[in-house]
Structure formats: structure tokens, C-alpha cells
Short mmCIF file of C-alpha atoms in Angstrom, two decimals:
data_model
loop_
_atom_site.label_atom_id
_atom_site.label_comp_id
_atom_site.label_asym_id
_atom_site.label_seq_id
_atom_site.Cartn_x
_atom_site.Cartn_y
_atom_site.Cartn_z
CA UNK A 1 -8.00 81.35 103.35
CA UNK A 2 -12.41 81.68 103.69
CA UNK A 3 -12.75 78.48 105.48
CA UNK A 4 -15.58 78.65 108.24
CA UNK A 5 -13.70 80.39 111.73
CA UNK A 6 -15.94 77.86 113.61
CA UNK A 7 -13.77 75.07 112.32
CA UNK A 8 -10.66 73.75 114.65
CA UNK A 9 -7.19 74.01 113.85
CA UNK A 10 -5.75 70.55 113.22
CA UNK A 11 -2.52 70.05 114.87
CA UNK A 12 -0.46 67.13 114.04
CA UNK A 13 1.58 65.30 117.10
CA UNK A 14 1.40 65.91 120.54
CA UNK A 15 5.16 66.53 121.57
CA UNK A 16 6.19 69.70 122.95
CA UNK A 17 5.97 72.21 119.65
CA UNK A 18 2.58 70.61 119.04
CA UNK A 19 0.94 71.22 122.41
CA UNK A 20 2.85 74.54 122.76
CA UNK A 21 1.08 74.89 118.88
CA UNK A 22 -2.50 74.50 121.09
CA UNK A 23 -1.54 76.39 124.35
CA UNK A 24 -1.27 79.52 121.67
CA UNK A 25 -4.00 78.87 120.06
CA UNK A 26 -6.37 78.61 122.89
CA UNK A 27 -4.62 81.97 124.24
CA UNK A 28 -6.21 83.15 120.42
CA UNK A 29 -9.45 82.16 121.84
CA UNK A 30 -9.12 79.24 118.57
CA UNK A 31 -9.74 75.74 119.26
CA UNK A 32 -7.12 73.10 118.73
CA UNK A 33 -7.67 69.84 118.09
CA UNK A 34 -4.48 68.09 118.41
CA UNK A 35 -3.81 64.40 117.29
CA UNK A 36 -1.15 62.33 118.68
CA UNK A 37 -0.23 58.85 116.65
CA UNK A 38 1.21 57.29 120.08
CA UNK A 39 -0.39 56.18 122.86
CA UNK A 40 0.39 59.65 125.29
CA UNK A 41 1.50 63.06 124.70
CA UNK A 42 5.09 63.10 123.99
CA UNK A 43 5.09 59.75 122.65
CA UNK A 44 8.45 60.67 120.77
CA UNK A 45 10.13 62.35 124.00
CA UNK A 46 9.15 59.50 126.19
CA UNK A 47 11.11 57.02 124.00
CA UNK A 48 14.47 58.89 124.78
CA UNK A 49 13.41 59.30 128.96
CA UNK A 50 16.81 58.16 129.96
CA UNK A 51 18.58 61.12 128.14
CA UNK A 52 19.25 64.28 129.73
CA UNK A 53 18.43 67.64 128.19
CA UNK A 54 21.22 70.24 127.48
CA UNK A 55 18.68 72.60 127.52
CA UNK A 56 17.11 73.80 131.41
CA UNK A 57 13.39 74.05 132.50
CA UNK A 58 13.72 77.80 131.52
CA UNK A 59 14.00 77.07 128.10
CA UNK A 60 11.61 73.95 127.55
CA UNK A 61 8.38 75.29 128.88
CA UNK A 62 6.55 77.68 126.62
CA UNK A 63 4.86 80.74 128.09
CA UNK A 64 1.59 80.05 126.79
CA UNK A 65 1.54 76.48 128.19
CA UNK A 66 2.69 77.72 131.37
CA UNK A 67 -0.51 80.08 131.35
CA UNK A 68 -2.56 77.14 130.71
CA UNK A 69 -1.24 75.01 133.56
CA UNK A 70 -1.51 78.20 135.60
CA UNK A 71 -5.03 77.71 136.97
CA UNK A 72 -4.10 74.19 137.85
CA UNK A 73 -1.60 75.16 140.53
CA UNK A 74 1.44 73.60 138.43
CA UNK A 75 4.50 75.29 138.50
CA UNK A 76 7.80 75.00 136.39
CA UNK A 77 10.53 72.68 138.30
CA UNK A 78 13.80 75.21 139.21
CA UNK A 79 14.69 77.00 136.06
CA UNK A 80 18.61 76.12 135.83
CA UNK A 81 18.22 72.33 136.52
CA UNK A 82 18.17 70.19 133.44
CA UNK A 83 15.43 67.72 132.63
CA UNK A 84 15.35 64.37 131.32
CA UNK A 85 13.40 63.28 128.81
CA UNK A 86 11.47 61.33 130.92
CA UNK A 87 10.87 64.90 133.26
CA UNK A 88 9.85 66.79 130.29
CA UNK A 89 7.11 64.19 129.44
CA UNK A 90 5.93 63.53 132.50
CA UNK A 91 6.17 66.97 134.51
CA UNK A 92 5.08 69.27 131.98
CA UNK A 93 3.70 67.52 128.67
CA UNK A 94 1.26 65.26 130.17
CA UNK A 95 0.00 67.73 132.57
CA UNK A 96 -0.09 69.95 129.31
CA UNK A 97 -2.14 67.70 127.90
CA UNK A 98 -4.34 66.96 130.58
CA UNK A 99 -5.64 70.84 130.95
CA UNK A 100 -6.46 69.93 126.71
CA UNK A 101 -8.87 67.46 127.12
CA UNK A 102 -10.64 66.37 124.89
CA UNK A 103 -9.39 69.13 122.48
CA UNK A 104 -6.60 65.75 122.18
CA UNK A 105 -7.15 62.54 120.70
CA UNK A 106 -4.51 59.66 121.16
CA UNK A 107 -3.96 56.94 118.29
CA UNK A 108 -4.99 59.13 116.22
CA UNK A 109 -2.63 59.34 113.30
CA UNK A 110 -3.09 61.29 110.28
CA UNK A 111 -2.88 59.19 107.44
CA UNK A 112 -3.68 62.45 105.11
CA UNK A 113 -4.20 65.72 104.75
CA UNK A 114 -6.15 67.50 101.49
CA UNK A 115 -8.50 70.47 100.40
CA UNK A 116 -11.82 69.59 100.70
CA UNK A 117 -13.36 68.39 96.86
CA UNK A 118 -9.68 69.23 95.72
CA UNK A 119 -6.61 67.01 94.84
CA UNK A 120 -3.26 68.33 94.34
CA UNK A 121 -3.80 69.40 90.89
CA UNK A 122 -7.53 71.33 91.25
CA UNK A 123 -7.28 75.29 91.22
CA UNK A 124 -11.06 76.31 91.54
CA UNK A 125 -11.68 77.99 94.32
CA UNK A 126 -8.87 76.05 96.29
CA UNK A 127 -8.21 78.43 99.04
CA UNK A 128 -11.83 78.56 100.01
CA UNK A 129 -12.14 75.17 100.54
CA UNK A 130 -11.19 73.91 104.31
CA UNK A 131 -8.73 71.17 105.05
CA UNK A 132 -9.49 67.34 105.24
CA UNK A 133 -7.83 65.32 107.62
CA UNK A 134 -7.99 61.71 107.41
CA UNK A 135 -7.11 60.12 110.50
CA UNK A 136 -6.28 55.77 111.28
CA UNK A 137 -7.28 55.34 114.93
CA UNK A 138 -5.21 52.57 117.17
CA UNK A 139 -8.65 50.75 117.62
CA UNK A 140 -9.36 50.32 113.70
CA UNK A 141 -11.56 53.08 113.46
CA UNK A 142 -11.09 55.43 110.23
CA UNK A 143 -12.56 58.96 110.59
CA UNK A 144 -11.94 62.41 108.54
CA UNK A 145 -12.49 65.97 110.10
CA UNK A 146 -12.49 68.66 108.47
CA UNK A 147 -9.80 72.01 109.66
CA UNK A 148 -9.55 75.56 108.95
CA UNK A 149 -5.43 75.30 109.00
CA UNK A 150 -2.98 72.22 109.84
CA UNK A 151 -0.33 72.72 112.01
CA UNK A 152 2.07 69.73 111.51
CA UNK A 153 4.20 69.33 114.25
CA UNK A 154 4.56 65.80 114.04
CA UNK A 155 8.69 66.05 113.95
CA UNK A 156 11.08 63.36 112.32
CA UNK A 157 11.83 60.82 115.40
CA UNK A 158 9.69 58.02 113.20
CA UNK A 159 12.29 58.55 110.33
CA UNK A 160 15.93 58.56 111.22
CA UNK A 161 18.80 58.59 109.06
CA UNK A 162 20.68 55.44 107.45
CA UNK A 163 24.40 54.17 108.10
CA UNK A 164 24.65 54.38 104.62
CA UNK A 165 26.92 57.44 103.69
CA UNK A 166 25.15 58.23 100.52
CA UNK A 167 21.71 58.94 102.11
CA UNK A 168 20.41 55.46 101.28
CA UNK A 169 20.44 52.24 103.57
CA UNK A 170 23.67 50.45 103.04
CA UNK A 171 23.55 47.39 101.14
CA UNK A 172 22.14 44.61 103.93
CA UNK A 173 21.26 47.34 106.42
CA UNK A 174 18.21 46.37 106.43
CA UNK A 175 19.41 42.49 106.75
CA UNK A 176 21.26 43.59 109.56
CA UNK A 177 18.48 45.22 111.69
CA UNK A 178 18.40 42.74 114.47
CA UNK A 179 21.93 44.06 115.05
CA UNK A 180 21.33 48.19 114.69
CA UNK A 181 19.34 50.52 116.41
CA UNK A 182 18.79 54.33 115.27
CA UNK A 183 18.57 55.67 119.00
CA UNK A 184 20.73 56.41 121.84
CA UNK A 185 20.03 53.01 123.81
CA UNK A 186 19.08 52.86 127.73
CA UNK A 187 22.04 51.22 128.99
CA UNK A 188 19.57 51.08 132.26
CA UNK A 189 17.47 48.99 131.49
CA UNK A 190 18.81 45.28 131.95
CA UNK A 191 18.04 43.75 128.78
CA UNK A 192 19.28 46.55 126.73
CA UNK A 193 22.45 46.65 128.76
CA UNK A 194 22.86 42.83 128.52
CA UNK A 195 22.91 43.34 124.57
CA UNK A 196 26.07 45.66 124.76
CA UNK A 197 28.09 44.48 127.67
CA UNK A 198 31.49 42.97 126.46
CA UNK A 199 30.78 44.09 123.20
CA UNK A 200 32.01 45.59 120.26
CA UNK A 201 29.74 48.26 118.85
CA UNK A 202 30.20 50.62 116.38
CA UNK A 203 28.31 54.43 116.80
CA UNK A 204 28.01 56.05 113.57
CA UNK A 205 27.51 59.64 113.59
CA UNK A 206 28.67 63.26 114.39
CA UNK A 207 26.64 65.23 117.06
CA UNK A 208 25.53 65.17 120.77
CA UNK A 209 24.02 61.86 120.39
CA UNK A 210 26.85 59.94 119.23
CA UNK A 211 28.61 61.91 122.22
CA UNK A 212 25.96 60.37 124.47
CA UNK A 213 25.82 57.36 123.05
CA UNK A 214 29.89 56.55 123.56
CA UNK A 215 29.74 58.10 126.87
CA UNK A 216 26.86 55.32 128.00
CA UNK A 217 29.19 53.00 126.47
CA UNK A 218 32.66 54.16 128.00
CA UNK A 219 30.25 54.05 131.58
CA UNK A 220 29.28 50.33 130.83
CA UNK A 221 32.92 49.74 130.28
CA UNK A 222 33.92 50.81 133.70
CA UNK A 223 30.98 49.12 135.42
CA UNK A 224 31.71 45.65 137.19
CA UNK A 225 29.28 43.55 134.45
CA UNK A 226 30.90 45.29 131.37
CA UNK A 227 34.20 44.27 131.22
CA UNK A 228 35.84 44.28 127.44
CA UNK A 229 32.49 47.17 125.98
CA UNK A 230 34.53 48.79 123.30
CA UNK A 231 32.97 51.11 120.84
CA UNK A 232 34.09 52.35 117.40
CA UNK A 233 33.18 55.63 116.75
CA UNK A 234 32.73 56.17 112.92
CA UNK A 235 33.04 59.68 111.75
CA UNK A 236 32.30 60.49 107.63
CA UNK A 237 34.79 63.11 108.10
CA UNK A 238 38.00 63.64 109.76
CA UNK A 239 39.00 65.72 113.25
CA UNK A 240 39.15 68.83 113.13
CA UNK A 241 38.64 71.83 115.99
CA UNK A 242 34.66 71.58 115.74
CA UNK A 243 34.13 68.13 115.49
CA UNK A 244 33.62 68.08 119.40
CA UNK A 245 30.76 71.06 119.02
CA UNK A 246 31.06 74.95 119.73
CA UNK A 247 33.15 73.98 123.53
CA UNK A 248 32.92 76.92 126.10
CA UNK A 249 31.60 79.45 123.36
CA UNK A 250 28.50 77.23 123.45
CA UNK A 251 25.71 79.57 125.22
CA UNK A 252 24.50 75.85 125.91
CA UNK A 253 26.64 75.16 128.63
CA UNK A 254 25.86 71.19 128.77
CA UNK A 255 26.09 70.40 125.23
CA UNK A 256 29.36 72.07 125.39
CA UNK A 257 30.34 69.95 128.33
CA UNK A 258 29.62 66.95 126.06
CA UNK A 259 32.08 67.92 123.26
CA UNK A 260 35.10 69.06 125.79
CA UNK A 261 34.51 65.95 127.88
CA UNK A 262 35.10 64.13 124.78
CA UNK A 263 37.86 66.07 123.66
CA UNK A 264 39.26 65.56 126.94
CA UNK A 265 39.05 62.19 126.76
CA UNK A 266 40.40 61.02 123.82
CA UNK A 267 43.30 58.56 125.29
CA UNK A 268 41.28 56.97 128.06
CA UNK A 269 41.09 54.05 125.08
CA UNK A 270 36.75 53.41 125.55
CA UNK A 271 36.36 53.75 121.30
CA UNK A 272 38.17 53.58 118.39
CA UNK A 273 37.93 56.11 116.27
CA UNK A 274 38.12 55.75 112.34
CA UNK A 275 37.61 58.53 110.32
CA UNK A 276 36.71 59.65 106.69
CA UNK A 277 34.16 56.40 106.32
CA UNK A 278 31.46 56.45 104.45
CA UNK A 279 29.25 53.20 104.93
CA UNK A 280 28.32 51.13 101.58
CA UNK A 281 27.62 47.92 102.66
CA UNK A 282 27.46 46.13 105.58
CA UNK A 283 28.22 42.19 105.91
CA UNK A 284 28.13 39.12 108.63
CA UNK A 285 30.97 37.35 108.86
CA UNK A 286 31.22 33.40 110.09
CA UNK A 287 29.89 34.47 113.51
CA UNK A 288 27.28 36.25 112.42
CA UNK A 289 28.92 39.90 113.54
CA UNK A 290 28.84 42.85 111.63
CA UNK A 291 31.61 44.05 108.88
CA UNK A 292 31.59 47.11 107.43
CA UNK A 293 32.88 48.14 104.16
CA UNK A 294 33.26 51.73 103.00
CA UNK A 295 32.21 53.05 99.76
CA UNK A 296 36.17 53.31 99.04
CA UNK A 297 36.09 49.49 99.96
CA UNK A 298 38.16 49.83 103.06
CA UNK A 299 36.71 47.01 105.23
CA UNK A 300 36.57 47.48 109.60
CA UNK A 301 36.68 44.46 111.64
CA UNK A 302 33.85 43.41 112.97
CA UNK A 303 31.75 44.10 115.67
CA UNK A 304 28.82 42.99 117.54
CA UNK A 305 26.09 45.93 117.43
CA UNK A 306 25.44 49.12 115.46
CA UNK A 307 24.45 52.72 116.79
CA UNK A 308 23.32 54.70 113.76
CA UNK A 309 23.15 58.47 115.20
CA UNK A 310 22.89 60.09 111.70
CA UNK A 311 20.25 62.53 112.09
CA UNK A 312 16.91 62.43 111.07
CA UNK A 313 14.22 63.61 108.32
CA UNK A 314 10.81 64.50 107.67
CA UNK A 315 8.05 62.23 106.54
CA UNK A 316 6.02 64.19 103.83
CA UNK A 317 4.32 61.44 102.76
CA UNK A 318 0.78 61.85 103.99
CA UNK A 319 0.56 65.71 103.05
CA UNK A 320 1.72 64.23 99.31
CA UNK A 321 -2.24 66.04 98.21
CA UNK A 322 -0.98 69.80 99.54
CA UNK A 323 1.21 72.15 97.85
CA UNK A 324 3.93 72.20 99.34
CA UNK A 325 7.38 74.34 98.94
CA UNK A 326 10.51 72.82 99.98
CA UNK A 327 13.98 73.68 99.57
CA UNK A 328 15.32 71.44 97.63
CA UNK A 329 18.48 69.75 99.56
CA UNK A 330 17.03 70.71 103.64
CA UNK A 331 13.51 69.90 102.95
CA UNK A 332 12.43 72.95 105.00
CA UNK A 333 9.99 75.65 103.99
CA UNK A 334 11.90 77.82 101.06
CA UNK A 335 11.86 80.69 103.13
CA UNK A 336 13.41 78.96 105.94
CA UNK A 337 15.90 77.37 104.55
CA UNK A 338 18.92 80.01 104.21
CA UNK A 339 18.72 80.81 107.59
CA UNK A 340 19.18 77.19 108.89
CA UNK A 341 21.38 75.85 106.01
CA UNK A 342 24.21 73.89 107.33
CA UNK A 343 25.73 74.25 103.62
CA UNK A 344 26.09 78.00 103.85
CA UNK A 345 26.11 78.39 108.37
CA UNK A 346 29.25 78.95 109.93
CA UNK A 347 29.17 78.56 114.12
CA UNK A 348 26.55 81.19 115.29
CA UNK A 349 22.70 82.01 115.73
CA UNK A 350 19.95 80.72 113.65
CA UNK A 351 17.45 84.18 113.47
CA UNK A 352 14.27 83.89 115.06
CA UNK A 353 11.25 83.12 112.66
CA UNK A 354 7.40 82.98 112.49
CA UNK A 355 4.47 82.31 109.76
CA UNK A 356 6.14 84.23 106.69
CA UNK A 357 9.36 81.86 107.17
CA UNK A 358 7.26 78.71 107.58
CA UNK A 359 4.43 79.36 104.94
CA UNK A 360 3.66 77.16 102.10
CA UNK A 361 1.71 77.82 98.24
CA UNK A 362 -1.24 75.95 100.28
CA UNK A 363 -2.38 78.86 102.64
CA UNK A 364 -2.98 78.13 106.03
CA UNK A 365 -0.43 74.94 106.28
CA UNK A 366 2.71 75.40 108.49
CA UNK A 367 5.51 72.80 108.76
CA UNK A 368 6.78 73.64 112.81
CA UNK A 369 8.78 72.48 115.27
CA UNK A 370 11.93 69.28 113.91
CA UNK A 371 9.82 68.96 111.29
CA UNK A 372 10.34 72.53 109.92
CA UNK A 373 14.45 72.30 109.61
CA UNK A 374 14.01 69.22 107.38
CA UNK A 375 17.25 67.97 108.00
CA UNK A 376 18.96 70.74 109.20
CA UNK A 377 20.36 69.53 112.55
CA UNK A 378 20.30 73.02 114.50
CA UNK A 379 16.93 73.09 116.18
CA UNK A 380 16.02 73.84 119.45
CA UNK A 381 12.88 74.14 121.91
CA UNK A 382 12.70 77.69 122.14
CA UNK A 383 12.94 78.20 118.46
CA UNK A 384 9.68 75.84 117.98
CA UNK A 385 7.88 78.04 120.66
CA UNK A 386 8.38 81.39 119.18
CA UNK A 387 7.42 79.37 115.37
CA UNK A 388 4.10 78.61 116.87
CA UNK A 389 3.53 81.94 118.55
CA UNK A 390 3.65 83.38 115.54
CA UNK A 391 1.65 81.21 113.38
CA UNK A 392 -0.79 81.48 115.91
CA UNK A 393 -0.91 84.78 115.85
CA UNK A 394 -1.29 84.90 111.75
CA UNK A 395 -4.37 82.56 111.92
CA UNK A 396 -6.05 84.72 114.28
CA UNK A 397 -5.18 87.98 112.13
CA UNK A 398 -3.13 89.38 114.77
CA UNK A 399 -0.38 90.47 112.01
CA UNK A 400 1.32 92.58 114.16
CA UNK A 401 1.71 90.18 116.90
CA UNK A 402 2.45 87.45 114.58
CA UNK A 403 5.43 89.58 112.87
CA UNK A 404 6.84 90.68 115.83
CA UNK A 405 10.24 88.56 116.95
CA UNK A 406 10.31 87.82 120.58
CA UNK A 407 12.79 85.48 121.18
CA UNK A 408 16.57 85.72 121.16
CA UNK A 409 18.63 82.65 121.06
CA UNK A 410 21.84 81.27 121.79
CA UNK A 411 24.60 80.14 119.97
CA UNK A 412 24.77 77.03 118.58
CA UNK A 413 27.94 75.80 118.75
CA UNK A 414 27.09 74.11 114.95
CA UNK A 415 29.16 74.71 112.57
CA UNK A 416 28.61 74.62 108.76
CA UNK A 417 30.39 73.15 105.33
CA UNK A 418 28.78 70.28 105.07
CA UNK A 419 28.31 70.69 101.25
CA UNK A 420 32.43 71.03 101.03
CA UNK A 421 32.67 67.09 100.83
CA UNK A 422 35.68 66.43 98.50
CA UNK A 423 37.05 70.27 98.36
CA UNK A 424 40.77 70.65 98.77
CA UNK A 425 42.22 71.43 102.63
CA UNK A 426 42.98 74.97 101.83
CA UNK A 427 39.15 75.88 100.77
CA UNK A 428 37.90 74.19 103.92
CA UNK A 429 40.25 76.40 105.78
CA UNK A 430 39.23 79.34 104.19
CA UNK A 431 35.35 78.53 104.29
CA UNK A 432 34.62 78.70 107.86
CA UNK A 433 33.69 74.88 107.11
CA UNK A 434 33.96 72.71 110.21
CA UNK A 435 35.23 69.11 108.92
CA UNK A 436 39.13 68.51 108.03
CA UNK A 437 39.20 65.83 105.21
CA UNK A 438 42.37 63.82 106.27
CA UNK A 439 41.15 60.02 107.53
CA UNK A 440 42.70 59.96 110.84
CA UNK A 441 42.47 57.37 113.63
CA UNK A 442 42.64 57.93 117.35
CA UNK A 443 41.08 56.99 120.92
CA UNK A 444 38.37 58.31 122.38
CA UNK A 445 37.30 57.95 126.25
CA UNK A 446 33.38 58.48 126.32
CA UNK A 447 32.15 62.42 128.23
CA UNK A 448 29.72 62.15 130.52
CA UNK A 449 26.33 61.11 130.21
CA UNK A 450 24.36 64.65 129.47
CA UNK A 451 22.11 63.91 126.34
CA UNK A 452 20.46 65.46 123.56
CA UNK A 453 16.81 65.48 123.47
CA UNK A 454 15.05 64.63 120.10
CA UNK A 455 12.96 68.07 119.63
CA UNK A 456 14.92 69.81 121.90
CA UNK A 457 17.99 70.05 119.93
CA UNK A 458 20.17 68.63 116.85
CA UNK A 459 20.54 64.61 117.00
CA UNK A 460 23.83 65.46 115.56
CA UNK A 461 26.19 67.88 114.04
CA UNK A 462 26.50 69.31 110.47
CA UNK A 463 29.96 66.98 109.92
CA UNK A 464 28.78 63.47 108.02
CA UNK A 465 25.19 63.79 108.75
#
């Protein structure tokens, strides 16, 4: 790509990948300009503050933002304590953002990106031509900027997954929304806790956050105001050895914790647990609670509030002008995609990745950060960091730097087989697949309450995402 060197490098979101993205591309001696849709850096993380990390301060901080905050006398809270989400915003990414400046703009969210004089379809002398950015500001204003490579690290926390099992809404989902919410709730906060005490609420997913989510729950159950809290834990597969996460071969010792707690837990009698559901509509009954009926028309009784942990994915709609090549099932950059694919992954480590991985037909555009897996549900931190290193690195023309793997990371604990949906018991055994198809039902006592962050690390596992 020939566009001007003077021009900034548009970054997309302000959340930890994005203003690592800047930190490395001010160590390039390139200016950033970084635009955040919310109303502070790490809008996204700041939503989830009552969640703990299962990842430590040694692993969330990037080096190159840590060299930025250098000069300012900051220095990184005790490397083997865990954050919450409310630490990581507001002891490293605001501070991050502060040393930025004005190189940041808040409520500022890109409402496209394009080639300048080119549409989707125009060949001429395409890769000469910088990037457009249109950008909606929070006060009304409209403004467009023109970039000599987009960095979009805007993630997927704006676009979570359905209850539906088919990867569309259930029929009256969206009827139902005064009754569901897509995040793990702050049982802390007064209100929020007055809307599940005493109740019946069913969590519908697979990972860490459903984990977290039924362990707030089974807490609230305990506590002197929540007397009769029962969850329902709805699982689109059936039990099986993984379905509580990779345990003590997790090199991720609290997200471990929150599968083995849970495993361990299973008779206290906190949540139901029904298994092999797949959500296809969801009703009201007399009272006005929820009942949900399975695409196989089994119907559950009803309960009071929904918890829809089912992952998340990536919103491609204001890039819809760029050229853009996606796998077709994870939505993640072609290249990236075998190495992340739950379909094909058994437990064990994604590889390390950079610019080649992430690139796109439309030079000088990288996908980073959540937003890079698609819907792949094995990212973490550290793998965003060393993804904008390297990116970094290629803009600048530092080829060798930006080649050069410098991260090694631990295992997941995720398993894969997700695409094994209706194959007989004796293929999933031999597949390394991590979901038994049998609909079983049992009790679950709720773990702990050690979270999952949203960038950080999966929302869920590979099983009924």
C-alpha cells in the first residue's frame, strides 16, 4: 500500500488490544489515532467490572504499553494477583489512555470504513488510494478522516450470541427481552440483585461465563435476602469429561478452578441441569414467566429470568465497502482460521500469530484482538498483544520484527468437536471431540465467583456455543 506515511493509523475501539494496537505503534515512531464508540477507554471491559480475570497482571499488560506508562511513574499492580474488570479499566487502560491524548477520541464510532474514490467493486489503482473513515460522534457531529491502515480492534461485546440453538433468535426472544440479558449480571448491585433473588433463572451456555454466572447465583442462594434463587443450567450438549474446561491441566490456574469447583459441586442442588436442548422458541405463560421449548419440542417449566452466555460474534457491517476474507463458518481471517477452529482443535495451544495470519485482499486492514477469532471462543490477552506487535511491525516495514513469534502461550483447556453435532457416540469418542450426546439431567452447586473477562478470554466453551 502507497498511501502518504504522514497519514495516522486508524484504530478502531479503545479496549485493551486497541490501545496495546497504539502503544506499538507509537514505539514505530507511527501515529495512532484511536477511536472509541463509548464514553472511556475500555468501555466494553468496564461493563463486566464486577468479574474477575482468570488471567494475572503479568499477562494483561502489554510491554509496549507498559513502556508508555513508564515515564509517568506507573507501575504494574503484583504480577500473580488477578484483576477485575473493573482493575484492568481503571489501573491500566485509562491511565493507558491518558499518556494517548489526544491521539484518542471518545464517541467516536466508526460508522464506515472505504478506499478513498473507491467502492467495493473499483480496481484502479485501489491499493494506492488511503483509507476513509467515517466516524458518528456522541454529540451529532459527522466527520471522515482519512488513514494509511485500519486496525479494527473493536471486538464482539456489542453482538452476543442468541438462546436460539440454531444461530438465530428464538421465536419471541426478542418479545422476551425485558426478561433476558446476554451478560454475566452484577449480583452487587441492589437492583440487579433484587431482579434475581427468589428466582428461577435459566443460564444458557457452555463456558467460564455460564460457570460465573451460576456461581453468582448459587452465592445469592446462600445469602440471607435470596432464599428459594434456583438456576437451570441449559447445556446444547450432554456431560461429558470436558464440559467443566481443561481442570488442573489448565496452565490457567483460575479458569480451571471454575470448572473443578463446578464439577465438585454438582449435588449441592443450586441449578438444574438439563441437557441436549436446543432453544426454538420461547413463550410466557399465564404469569407472564418464561417457557422454553426445544427445537425437538420438549417444553421446561418456567422460570422467571434468562442468562444467555452463548458466545459472541463480530459485527462486519460497517467495513461491508473493504475486501474482506473470511473463513467461511469462524468468520476469522482465512489464514487464521485453522489454527483457532474449534471444529478441527482438540484441548491444547492455539500457535502464536502476526500480520500474515490476520491479513486481508484489502492491504493494510487487520481484523485483531476478539474480533479476529470470529467466533472462535479461545482467545486470550496475550494472544491480542503479540497480533498487534506484529502488525505493527509490518506497517512500519520492520518484516523481520513483524515475522518473528515472541510469545508462547498456555494451554487452553478448550476442547474441540463442535462440528460433530448429531455423529454417533463411538466417533465422538474416537475424535478427540469434547461433548457426549446423551441428554442427561443432574444438579449442579455454583464454583466460586472467579470470572471470565470479555477480551481476555473465551465467553464460553466450544460445547453448544
Amino acid at each position: 500500500m502507497n498511501a502518504p506515511a504522514e497519514l495516522p493509523v486508524v484504530v478502531i475501539g479503545a479496549g485493551p488490544v486497541g490501545l496495546a494496537a497504539a502503544a506499538h505503534l507509537v514505539d514505530q515512531g507511527i501515529e495512532p489515532l484511536v477511536l472509541e464508540a463509548g464514553r472511556t477507554a475500555g468501555a466494553a471491559v468496564g461493563e463486566w467490572a464486577h468479574v474477575r480475570l482468570f488471567s494475572t497482571w503479568g499477562e494483561v499488560v502489554d510491554p509496549a504499553a507498559e513502556k508508555l506508562l513508564a515515564p509517568t511513574g506507573w507501575t504494574r499492580p503484583a504480577p500473580a494477583t488477578y484483576p477485575s474488570g473493573g482493575d484492568w479499566a481503571g489501573l491500566y487502560l485509562r491511565p493507558l489512555a491518558d499518556v494517548l491524548g489526544t491521539r484518542l477520541r471518545l464517541g467516536a464510532t466508526v460508522t464506515g470504513v472505504s478506499r478513498s474514490g473507491r467502492d467495493r467493486i473499483v480496481d484502479a489503482d485501489r491499493e494506492q488510494q488511503p483509507f476513509i473513515v467515517h466516524i458518528a460522534y456522541a454529540d451529532g457531529r459527522e466527520e471522515r478522516v482519512l488513514a494509511r491502515a485500519v486496525i479494527d480492534a473493536s471486538g464482539t461485546w456489542a453482538t452476543p450470541g442468541p438462546a436460539g440453538g440454531s444461530g438465530l433468535p428464538a421465536l419471541g426472544e426478542k418479545a422476551a427481552a425485558d426478561r433476558i440479558t446476554y451478560r454475566v449480571p452484577d449480583l452487587g448491585d441492589p437492583a440487579v440483585r433484587a431482579r434475581y433473588a427468589g428466582k428461577r433463572t435459566a443460564v444458557i451456555g457452555s463456558g467460564a461465563s455460564a460457570f460465573t454466572a451460576l456461581a453468582y447465583l448459587a452465592d445469592l442462594a446462600t445469602s440471607g435476602d435470596g432464599a428459594g434463587t434456583k438456576g437451570v443450567w441449559i447445556l446444547r450438549r450432554g456431560i461429558s469429561g470436558s464440559t467443566f474446561g481443561g481442570g488442573e491441566a489448565d496452565q490457567l490456574p483460575a479458569r480451571g478452578a471454575l470448572g473443578l469447583a463446578a464439577k465438585a459441586a454438582v449435588d449441592e442442588g443450586h441449578a438444574d441441569v438439563v441437557t441436549g436442548f436446543r432453544t426454538g422458541v420461547i413463550e410466557r405463560d399465564t404469569d407472564g414467566r418464561l417457557v422454553l421449548v426445544g427445537e425437538d419440542g420438549r417444553r421446561l417449566d418456567a422460570v422467571d429470568e434468562m442468562i444467555v452466555l452463548t458466545g459472541f460474534r463480530p459485527d462486519l457491517s460497517f467495513l461491508d465497502e473493504l475486501r474482506l476474507g473470511l473463513d467461511e463458518r469462524l468468520q476469522a481471517p482465512v489464514a487464521l482460521a485453522p489454527l483457532i477452529d474449534p471444529n478441527q482443535h482438540s484441548c491444547g495451544t492455539v500457535y502464536p500469530h502476526g500480520h500474515r495470519e490476520l491479513s486481508h485482499p484489502e492491504p493494510g486492514l487487520y481484523l485483531v484482538g476478539m474480533k479476529s477469532y470470529g467466533r472462535a471462543p479461545t482467545f486470550l490477552a496475550l494472544t491480542g498483544y503479540e497480533q498487534v506487535r506484529s502488525v505493527a511491525a509490518a506497517i512500519a516495514g520492520d518484516m523481520d520484527a513483524a515475522d518473528r513469534v515472541e510469545l508462547a502461550l498456555p494451554e487452553t483447556g478448550v476442547c474441540g468437536g463442535a462440528g460433530l453435532f448429531d455423529a454417533p457416540d463411538t466417533e465422538r469418542a474416537d475424535s478427540g471431540g469434547c461433548c457426549a450426546p446423551a441428554p442427561q439431567s443432574l444438579r449442579l452447586v455454583a464454583p466460586g465467583t472467579v470470572g471470565v473477562p470479555d477480551e481476555a478470554a473465551p465467553p464460553h466453551g466450544c460445547c453448544g456455543s
